[in-house]
Coordinates of C-alpha atoms and ligand atoms in Angstrom, one line a residue:
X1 CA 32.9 -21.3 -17.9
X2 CA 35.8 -22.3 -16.3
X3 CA 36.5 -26.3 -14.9
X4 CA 34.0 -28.1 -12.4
X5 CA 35.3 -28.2 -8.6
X6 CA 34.6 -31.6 -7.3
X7 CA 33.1 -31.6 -3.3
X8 CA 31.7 -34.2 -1.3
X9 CA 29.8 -31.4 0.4
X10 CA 29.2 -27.6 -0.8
X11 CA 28.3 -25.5 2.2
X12 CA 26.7 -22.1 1.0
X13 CA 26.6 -19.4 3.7
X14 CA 29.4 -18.1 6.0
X15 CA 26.8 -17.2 8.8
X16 CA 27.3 -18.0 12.4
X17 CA 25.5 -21.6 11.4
X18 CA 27.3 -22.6 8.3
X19 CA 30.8 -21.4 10.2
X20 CA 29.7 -23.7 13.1
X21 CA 29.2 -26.2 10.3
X22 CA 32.5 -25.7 8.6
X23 CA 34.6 -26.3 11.8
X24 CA 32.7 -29.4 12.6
X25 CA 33.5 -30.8 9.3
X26 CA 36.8 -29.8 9.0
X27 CA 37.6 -31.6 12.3
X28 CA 35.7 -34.5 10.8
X29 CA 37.8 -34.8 8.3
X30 CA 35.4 -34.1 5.6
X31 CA 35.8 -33.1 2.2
X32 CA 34.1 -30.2 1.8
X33 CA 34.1 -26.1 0.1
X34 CA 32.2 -23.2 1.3
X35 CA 31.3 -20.5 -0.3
X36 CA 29.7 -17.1 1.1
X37 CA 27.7 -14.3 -1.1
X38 CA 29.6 -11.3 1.2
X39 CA 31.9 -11.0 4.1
X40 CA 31.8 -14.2 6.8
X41 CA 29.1 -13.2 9.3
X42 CA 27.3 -10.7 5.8
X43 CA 24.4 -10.3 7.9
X44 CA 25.6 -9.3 10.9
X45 CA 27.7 -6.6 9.0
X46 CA 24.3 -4.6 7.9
X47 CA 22.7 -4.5 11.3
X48 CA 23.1 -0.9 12.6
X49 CA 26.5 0.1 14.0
X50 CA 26.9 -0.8 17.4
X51 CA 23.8 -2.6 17.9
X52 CA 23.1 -5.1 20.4
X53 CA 22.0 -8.9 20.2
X54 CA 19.1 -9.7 22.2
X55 CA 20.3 -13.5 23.0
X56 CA 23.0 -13.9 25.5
X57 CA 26.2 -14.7 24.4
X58 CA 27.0 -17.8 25.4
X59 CA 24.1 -18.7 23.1
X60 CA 25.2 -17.1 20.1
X61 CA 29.1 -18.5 20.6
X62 CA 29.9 -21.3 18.3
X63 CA 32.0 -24.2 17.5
X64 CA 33.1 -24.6 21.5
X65 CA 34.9 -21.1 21.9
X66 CA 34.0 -18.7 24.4
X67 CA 32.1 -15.4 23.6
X68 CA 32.7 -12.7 26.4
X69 CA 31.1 -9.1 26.5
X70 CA 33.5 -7.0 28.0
X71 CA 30.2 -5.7 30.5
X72 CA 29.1 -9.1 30.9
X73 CA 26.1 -7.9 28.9
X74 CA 24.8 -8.4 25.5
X75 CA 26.8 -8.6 22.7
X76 CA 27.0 -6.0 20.0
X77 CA 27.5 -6.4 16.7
X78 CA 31.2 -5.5 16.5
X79 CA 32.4 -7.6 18.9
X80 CA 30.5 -10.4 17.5
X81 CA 32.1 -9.6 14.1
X82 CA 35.4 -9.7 16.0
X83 CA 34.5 -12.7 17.7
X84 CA 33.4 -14.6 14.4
X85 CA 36.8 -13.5 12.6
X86 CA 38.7 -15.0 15.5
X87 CA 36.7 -18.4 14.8
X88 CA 37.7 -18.3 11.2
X89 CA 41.6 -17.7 12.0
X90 CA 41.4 -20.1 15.2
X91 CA 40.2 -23.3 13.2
X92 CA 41.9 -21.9 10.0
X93 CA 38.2 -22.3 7.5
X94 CA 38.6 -21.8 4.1
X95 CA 35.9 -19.4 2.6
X96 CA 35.1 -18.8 -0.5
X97 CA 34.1 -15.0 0.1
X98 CA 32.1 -12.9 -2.2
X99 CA 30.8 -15.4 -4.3
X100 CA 27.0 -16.1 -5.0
X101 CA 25.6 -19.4 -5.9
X102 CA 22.9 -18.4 -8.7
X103 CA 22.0 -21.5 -9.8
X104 CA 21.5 -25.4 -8.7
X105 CA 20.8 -28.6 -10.9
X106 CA 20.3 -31.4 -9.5
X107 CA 22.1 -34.4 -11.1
X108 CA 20.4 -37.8 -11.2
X109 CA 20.4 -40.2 -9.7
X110 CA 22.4 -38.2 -7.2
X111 CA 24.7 -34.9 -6.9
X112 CA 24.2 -30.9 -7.4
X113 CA 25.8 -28.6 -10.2
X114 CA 26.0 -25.9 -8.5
X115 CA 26.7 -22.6 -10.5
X116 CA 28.5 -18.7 -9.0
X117 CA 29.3 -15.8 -9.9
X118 CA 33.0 -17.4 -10.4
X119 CA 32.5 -21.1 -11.4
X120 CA 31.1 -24.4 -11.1
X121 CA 31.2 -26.7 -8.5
X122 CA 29.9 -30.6 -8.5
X123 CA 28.2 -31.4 -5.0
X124 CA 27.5 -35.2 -3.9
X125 CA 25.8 -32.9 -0.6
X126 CA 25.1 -29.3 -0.1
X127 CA 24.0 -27.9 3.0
X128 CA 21.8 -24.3 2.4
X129 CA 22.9 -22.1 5.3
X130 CA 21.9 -18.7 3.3
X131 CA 19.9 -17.4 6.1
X132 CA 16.1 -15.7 5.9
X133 CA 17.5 -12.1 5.5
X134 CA 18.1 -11.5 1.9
X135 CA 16.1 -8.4 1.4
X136 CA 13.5 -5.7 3.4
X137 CA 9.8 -6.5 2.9
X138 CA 9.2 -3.8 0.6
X139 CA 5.5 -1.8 0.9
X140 CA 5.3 -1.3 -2.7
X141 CA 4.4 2.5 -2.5
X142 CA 5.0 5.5 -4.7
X143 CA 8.4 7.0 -3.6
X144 CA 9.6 4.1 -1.9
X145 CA 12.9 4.2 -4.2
X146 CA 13.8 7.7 -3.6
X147 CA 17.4 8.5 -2.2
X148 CA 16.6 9.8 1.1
X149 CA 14.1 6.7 1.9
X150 CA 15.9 3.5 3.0
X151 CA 15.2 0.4 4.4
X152 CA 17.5 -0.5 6.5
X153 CA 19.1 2.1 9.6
X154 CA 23.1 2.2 9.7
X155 CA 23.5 4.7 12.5
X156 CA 21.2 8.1 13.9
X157 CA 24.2 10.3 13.2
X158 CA 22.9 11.0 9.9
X159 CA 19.6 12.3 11.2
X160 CA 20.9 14.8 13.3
X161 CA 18.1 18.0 13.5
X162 CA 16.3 16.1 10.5
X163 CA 12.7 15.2 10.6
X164 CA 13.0 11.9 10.4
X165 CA 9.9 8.9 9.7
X166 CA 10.5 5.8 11.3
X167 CA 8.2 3.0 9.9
X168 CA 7.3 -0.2 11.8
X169 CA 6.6 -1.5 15.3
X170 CA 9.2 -4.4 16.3
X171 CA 12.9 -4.1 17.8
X172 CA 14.2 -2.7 14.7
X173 CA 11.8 0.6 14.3
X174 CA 11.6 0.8 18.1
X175 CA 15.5 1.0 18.6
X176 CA 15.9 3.0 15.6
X177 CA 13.6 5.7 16.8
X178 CA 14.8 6.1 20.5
X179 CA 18.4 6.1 18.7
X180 CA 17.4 8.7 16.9
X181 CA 15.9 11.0 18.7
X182 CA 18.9 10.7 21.3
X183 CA 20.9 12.1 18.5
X184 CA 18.5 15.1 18.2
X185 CA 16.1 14.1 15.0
X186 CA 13.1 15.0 14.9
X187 CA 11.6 11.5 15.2
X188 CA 7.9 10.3 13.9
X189 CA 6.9 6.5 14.6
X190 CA 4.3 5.1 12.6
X191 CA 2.5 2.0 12.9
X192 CA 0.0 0.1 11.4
X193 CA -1.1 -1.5 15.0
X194 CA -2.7 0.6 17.9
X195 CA 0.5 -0.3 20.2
X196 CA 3.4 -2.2 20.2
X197 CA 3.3 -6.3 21.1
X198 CA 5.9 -6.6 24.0
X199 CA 6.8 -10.0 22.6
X200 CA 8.5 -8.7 19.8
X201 CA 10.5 -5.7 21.3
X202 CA 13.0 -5.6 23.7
X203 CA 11.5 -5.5 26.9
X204 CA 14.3 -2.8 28.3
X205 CA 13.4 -0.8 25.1
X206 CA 9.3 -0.6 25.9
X207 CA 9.7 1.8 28.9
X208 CA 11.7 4.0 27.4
X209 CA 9.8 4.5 23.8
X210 CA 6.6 5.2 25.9
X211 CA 7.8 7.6 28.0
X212 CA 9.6 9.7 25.5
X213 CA 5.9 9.3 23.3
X214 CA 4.0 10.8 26.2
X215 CA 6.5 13.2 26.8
X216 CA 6.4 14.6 23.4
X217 CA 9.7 13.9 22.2
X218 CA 8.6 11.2 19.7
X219 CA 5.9 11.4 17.6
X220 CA 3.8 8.6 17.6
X221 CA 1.1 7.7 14.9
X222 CA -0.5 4.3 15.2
X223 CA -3.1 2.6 13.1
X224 CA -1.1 4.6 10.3
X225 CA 0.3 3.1 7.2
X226 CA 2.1 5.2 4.5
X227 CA 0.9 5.9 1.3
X228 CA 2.9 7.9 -0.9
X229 CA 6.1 9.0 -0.4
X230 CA 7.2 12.4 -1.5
X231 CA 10.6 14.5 -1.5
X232 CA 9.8 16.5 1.5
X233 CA 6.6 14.6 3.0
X234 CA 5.3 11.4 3.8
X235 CA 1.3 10.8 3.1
X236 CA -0.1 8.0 6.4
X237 CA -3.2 7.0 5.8
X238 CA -5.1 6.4 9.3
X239 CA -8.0 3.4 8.4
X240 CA -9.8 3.6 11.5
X241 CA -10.4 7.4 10.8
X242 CA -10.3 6.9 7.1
X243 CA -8.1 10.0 6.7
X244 CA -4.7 10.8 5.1
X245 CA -2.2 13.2 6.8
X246 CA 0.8 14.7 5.3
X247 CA 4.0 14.1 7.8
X248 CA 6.7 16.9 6.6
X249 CA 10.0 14.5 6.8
X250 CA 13.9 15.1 5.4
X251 CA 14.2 11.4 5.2
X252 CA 12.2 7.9 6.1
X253 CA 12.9 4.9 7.2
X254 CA 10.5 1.9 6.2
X255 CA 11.4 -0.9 9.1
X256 CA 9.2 -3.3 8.0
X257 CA 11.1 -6.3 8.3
X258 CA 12.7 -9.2 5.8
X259 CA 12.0 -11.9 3.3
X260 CA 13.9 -14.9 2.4
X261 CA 14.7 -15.6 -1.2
X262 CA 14.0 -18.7 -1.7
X263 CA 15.3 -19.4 -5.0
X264 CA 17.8 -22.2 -4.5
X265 CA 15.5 -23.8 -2.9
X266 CA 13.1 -23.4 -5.8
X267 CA 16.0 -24.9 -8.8
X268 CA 16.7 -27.6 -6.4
X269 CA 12.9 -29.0 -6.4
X270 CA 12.9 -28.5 -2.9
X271 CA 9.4 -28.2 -1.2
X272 CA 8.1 -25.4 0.4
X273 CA 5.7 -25.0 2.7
X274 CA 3.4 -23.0 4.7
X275 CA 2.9 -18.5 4.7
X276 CA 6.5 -18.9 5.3
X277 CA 7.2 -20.9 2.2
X278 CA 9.7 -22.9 4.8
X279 CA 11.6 -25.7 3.5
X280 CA 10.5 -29.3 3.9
X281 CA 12.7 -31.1 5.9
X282 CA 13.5 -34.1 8.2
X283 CA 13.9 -32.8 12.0
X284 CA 16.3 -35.7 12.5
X285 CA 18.8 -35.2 9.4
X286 CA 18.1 -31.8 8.4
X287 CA 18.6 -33.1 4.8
X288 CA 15.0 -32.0 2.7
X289 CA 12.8 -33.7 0.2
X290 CA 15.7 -33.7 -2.0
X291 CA 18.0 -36.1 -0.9
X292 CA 22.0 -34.6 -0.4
X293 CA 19.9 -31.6 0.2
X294 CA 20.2 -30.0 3.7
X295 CA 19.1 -26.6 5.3
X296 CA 20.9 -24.9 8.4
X297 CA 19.7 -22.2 10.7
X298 CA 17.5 -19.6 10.1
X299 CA 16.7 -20.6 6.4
X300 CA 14.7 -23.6 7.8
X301 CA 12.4 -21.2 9.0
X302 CA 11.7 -19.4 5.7
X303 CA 10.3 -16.2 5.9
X304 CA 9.8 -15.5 9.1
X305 CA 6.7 -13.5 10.2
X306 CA 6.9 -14.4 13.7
X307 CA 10.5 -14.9 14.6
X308 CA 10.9 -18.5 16.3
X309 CA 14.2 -19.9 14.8
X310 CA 17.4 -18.3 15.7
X311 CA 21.0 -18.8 16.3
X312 CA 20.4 -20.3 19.7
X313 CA 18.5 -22.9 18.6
X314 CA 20.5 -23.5 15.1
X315 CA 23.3 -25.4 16.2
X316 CA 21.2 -28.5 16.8
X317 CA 20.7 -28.6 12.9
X318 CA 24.8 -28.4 12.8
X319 CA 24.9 -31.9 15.0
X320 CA 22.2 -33.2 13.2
X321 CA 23.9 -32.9 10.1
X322 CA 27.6 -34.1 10.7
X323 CA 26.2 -36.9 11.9
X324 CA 23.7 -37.7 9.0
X325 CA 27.1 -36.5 6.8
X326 CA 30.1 -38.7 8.5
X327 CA 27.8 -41.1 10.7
X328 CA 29.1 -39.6 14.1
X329 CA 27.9 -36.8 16.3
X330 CA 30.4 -33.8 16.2
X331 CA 32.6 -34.4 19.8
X332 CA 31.5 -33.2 22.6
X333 CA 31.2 -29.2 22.7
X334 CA 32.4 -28.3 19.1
X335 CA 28.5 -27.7 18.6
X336 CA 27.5 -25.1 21.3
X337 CA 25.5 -27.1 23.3
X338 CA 23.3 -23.9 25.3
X339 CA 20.1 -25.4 23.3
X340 CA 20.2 -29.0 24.4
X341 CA 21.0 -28.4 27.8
X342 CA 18.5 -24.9 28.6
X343 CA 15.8 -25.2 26.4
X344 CA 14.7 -22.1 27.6
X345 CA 13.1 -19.1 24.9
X346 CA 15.1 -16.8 23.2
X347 CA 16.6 -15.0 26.0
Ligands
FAD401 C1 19.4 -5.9 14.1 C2 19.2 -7.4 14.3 C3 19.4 -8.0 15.5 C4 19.4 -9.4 15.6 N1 19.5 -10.0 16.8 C5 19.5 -11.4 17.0 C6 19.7 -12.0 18.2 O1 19.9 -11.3 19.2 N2 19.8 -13.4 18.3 C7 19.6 -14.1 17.1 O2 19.7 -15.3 17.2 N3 19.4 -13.6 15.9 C8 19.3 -12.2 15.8 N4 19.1 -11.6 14.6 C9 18.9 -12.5 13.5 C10 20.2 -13.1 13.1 O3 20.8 -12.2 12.2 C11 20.0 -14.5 12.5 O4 19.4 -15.3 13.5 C12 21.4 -15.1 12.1 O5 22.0 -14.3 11.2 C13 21.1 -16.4 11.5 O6 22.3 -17.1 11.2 P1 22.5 -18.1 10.0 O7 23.9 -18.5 10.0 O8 21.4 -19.0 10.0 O9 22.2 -17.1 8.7 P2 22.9 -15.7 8.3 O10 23.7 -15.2 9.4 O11 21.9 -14.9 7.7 O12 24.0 -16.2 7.2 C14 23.6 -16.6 5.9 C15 24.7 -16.3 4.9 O13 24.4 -16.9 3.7 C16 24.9 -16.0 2.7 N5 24.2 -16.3 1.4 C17 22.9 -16.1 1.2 N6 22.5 -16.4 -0.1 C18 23.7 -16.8 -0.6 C19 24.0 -17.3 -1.9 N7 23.1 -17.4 -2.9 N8 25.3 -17.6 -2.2 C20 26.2 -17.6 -1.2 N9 26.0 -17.1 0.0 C21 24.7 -16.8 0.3 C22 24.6 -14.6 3.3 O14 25.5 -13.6 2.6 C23 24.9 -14.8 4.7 O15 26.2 -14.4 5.1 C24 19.1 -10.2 14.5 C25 18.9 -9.6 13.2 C26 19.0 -8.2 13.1 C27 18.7 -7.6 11.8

């Protein structure tokens, strides 16, 4: 193994929180290495091509620059990849990019080992910003491995005059299905509820899905779950009329959502709590049970099963811990201060 890299603090996650992060400590003067598993902004790269954020984007901008949609309107997932690059180049951050942490000791009586796919670092602080999206929440069915099923949707073009089944009930099976069948696939929705819950789709989207259902041009099956996966058909199971149906389909997609891995969490001794399995941590320091220990963004949340911890209301956690880090709050709108100032819902 090659030498151990001495940090004051180890950031680990090039996200829109732990790039927030980096800039404020950089301006701080702070010694301090990131590394990232991916590209900066990884997560963002896998949403479906041309997709849209539902927060506003002066919510989602960080470390004080401005993020404009060229409509005025949401912004979509290639301009915010833009945008993020420009922040990286503008404040000059060093990124260690595809490099994984896969290991963490902690050192007594204080201090982190903390092991990559390329070396070793010793941390006095490290600061978890790896996010809640490491994988899909898999339905453990027979088929679900098979090449034309797929858990995440990359763009409708694909599905062009396929049958295609759509999985799930929340913004990312809804969008995926009217994307779909705008594209001309044959498009079946099923759902283990009897309708969707308007607080977790896009309320522009709702209209839309339920006019194209009743007009025919998208299946929908609720209070269906699959069962079996098979090369040319999918097997839904219907528990309120305890009957299985066979849906002829060229490819599925199982929408079902995401899990945190919280591993590194885990080898740190960190405690987790809650259905979530959400870090234990103080709301003024952000640091955890384990002291030099803190979490950023979304990963605070864990799991999440109903979405309440976002970008919007993240960069808090990036004040909370430059000052906990260097003694003084970050100057005055480095951290994007849309949170303190509206504490409005996600909007
Ligand atoms: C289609 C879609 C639309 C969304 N729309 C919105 C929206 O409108 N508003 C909103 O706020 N959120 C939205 N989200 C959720 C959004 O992606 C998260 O809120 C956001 O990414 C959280 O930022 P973060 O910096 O906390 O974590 P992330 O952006 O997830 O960054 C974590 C980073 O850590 C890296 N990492 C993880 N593990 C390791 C490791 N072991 N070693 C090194 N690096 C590691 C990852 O590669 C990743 O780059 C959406 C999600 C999807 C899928």
């Amino acid at each position: 193994m090659s030498k151990v890299t001495l940090t004051k603090v180890l950031i680990v996650g090039a996200g829109p929180i732990g790039l927030e992060l980096a800039a404020c400590l950089k301006h701080a003067g702070v010694d301090y290495l990131h590394v990232e598993a991916g590209q900066i902004g990884q997560t963002m790269s896998w949403y479906p091509i041309n997709a849209h954020f539902f927060s506003s984007p002066e919510r989602i901008a960080i470390a004080g620059l401005p993020l404009h949609a060229p409509d005025q309107s949401k912004t979509s997932r290639e301009q915010y990849l833009t945008y993020l690059r420009g922040v990286v180049e503008y404040y000059d951050l060093k990124i260690r990019t595809y490099e994984t942490v896969t290991h963490i000791q902690r050192l007594s009586p204080t201090g982190f080992h903390v092991t990559t796919t390329k070396t070793v670092y010793h941390a006095d602080n490290l600061v978890l910003a790896i996010g809640d999206m490491h994988g899909p929440r898999k339905l453990n069915i027979p088929g679900e491995d098979l090449p034309q099923v797929s858990h995440y949707f990359v763009e409708p073009h694909r599905y062009f005059r396929q049958k295609l089944l759509i999985v799930g009930g929340r913004n990312s099976a809804v969008e995926a299905a009217l994307r779909c069948q705008r594209v001309g696939a044959y498009v079946t929705l099923s759902y283990r509820r009897a309708d969707f819950d308007l607080e977790h789709i896009k309320y522009w989207l709702y209209p839309e899905l339920k006019s194209l259902i009743r007009a025919g041009k998208i299946t929908f099956k609720p209070q269906t779950v699959p069962v079996e996966i098979h090369a040319d058909h999918v097997v839904l199971h219907s528990p309120i009329e305890n009957r299985q149906s066979k849906i002829p389909s060229d490819f599925v997609l199982l929408l079902t959502g995401y899990v945190m891995d919280s591993k590194l969490f885990e080898l740190a001794g960190v405690t987790l709590k809650g259905e979530n399995r959400a870090p234990v941590y103080d709301q003024e320091t952000m640091q955890t049970d384990v002291p030099g220990l803190y979490v950023a963004g979304t990963a605070a949340a864990g799991t999440q099963v109903r979405f309440h911890v976002f970008i919007e209301n993240s960069h808090p956690h990036v004040a909370r811990i430059v000052q906990a880090l260097t003694g003084s709050p970050p100057p005055d709108g480095l951290v994007n201060p849309v949170a303190r100032d509206f504490a409005l819902p996600e909007s």
